[in-house]
Every structure is written in C-alpha cells, then in structure tokens.
Short mmCIF file of C-alpha atoms in Angstrom, two decimals:
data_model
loop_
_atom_site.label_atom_id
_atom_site.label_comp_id
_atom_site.label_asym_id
_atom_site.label_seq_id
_atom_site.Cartn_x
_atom_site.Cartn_y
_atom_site.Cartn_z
CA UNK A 184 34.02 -77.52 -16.58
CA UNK A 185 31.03 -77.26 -19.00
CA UNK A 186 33.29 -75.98 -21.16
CA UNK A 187 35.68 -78.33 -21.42
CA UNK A 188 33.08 -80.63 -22.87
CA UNK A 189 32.24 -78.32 -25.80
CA UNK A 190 33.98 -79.01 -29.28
CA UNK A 191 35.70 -75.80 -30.28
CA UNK A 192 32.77 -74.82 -32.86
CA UNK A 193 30.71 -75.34 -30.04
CA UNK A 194 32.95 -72.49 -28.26
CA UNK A 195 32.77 -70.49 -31.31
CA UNK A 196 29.23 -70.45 -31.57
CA UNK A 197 28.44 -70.04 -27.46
CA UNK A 198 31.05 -67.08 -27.70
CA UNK A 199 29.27 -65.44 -30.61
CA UNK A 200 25.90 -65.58 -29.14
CA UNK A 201 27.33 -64.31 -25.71
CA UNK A 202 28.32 -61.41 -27.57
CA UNK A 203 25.47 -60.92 -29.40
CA UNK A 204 23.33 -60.62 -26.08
CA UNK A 205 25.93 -58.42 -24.79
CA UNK A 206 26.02 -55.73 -28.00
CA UNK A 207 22.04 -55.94 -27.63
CA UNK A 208 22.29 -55.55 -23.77
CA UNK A 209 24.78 -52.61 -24.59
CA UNK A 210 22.28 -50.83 -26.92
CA UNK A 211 19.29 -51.44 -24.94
CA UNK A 212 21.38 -49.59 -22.31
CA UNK A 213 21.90 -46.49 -24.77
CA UNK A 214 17.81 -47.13 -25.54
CA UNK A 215 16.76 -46.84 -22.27
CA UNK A 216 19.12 -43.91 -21.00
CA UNK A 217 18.04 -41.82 -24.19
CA UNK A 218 14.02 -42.45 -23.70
CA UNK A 219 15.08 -41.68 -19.37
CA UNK A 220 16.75 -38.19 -21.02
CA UNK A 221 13.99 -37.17 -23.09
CA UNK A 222 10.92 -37.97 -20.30
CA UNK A 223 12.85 -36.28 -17.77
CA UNK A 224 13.54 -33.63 -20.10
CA UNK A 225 9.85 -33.32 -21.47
CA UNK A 226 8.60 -33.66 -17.25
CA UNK A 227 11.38 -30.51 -16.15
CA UNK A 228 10.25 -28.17 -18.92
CA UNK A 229 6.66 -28.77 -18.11
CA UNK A 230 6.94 -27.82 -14.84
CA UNK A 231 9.20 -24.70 -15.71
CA UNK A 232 6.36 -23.76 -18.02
CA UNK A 233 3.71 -24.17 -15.74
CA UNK A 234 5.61 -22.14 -13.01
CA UNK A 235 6.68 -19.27 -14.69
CA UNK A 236 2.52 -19.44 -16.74
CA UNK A 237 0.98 -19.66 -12.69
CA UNK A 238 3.31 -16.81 -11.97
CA UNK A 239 2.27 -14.51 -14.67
CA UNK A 240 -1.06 -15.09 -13.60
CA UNK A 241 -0.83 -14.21 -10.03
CA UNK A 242 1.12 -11.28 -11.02
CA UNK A 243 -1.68 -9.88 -13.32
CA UNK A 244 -4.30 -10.36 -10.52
CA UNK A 245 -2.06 -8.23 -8.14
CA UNK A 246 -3.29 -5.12 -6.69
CA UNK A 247 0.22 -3.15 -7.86
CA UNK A 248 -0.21 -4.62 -11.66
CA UNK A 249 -3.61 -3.75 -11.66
CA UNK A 250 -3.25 -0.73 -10.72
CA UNK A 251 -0.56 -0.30 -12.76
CA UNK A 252 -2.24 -1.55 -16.12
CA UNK A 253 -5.46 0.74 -15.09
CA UNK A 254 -2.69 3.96 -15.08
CA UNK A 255 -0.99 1.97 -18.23
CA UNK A 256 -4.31 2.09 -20.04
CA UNK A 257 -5.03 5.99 -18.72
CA UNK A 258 -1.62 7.07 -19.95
CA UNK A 259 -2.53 4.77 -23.47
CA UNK A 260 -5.73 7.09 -23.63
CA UNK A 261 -3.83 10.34 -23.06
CA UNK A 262 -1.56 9.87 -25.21
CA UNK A 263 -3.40 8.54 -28.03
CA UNK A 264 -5.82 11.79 -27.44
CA UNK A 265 -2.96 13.70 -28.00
CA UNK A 266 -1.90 12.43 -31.19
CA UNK A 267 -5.04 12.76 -32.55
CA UNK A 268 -5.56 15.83 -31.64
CA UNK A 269 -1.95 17.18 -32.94
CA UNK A 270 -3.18 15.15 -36.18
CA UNK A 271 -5.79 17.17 -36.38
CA UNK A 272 -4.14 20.15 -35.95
CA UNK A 273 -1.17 19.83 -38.51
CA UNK A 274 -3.82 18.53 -40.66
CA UNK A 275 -5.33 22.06 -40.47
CA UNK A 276 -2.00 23.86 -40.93
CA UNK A 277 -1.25 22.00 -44.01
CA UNK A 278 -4.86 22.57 -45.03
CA UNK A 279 -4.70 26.42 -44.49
CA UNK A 280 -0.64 26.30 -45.47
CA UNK A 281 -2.11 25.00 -48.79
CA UNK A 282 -5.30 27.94 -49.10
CA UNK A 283 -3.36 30.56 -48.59
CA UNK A 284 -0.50 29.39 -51.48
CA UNK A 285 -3.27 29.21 -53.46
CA UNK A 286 -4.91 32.67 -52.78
CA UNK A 287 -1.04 33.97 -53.16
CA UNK A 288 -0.97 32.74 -56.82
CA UNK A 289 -4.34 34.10 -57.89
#
C-alpha cells in the first residue's frame, strides 16, 4: 500500500537504503561471531592453562614426586661424584701417560 504511493525513484532510493542496512546488518553479524570466537577462544585456553599449571603443582607437592625428586637429586649427586672423580683420574693417567714419555725420551 505505502508503496504504491512512492514515485519509482522513491522505490529506488528506499530499496538501496534497505540494502544498505542489510549488508551492514550482514557484517555486523560476521563482527560479532568473530569477536564471540576469539573471547571464547581466549576464556577455553585460559582455563586449559590454568588446569594443567594447578595440576603440575599438586603433582610436585605429592609425597611420590617428592620422594622421587629427593632420590632424583641423590642419583644427580652420585653421579656427578662419579664423573668427577673419573675426571680426576684420567686426568692423572694422561698426566703420568705424559711423565713417563718424557722420561722415555731423555
């Protein structure tokens, strides 16, 4: 009815301003579902994050890791010990492997 009453620029210009709301209704559509995509994205890794950070944690204050890490660190100690001291010693051997070349050649 109300259109019948309209001159055809009239129509023209109502039809291009319905679909200029509509393109900006469309893209405020694509707006909105990116920002939704990215919060809920941002809000799910969060979480994951803090679950798996509050899980470390309670597994480092358990009795099994501590005790674990305290025969961790002991093993650490031994073995380091015995490096050194197997340092030491082929440090010697190449020390006396090197005297007694010497003595040979004078």
């Amino acid at each position: 009815m109300y259109k019948d009453n309209l001159t055809p620029e009239q129509i023209d210009s109502l039809i291009n301003l319905l679909n200029d709301y509509l393109s900006a209704v469309i893209d405020n559509i694509d707006d909105v579902e990116k920002a939704w995509t990215i919060l809920v994205d941002l809000m799910f890794s969060s979480v994951r994050d803090g679950f798996y950070q509050e899980l470390r944690r309670q597994r480092r204050q358990s009795p099994t890791h501590l005790k674990s890490s305290r025969e961790s660190s002991a093993s650490t100690e031994r073995l380091l010990e015995n490096s050194e001291s197997n340092l030491r010693d082929s440090v010697k051997l190449g020390a006396n492997s090197r005297l007694a070349r010497f003595r040979i050649h004078f």
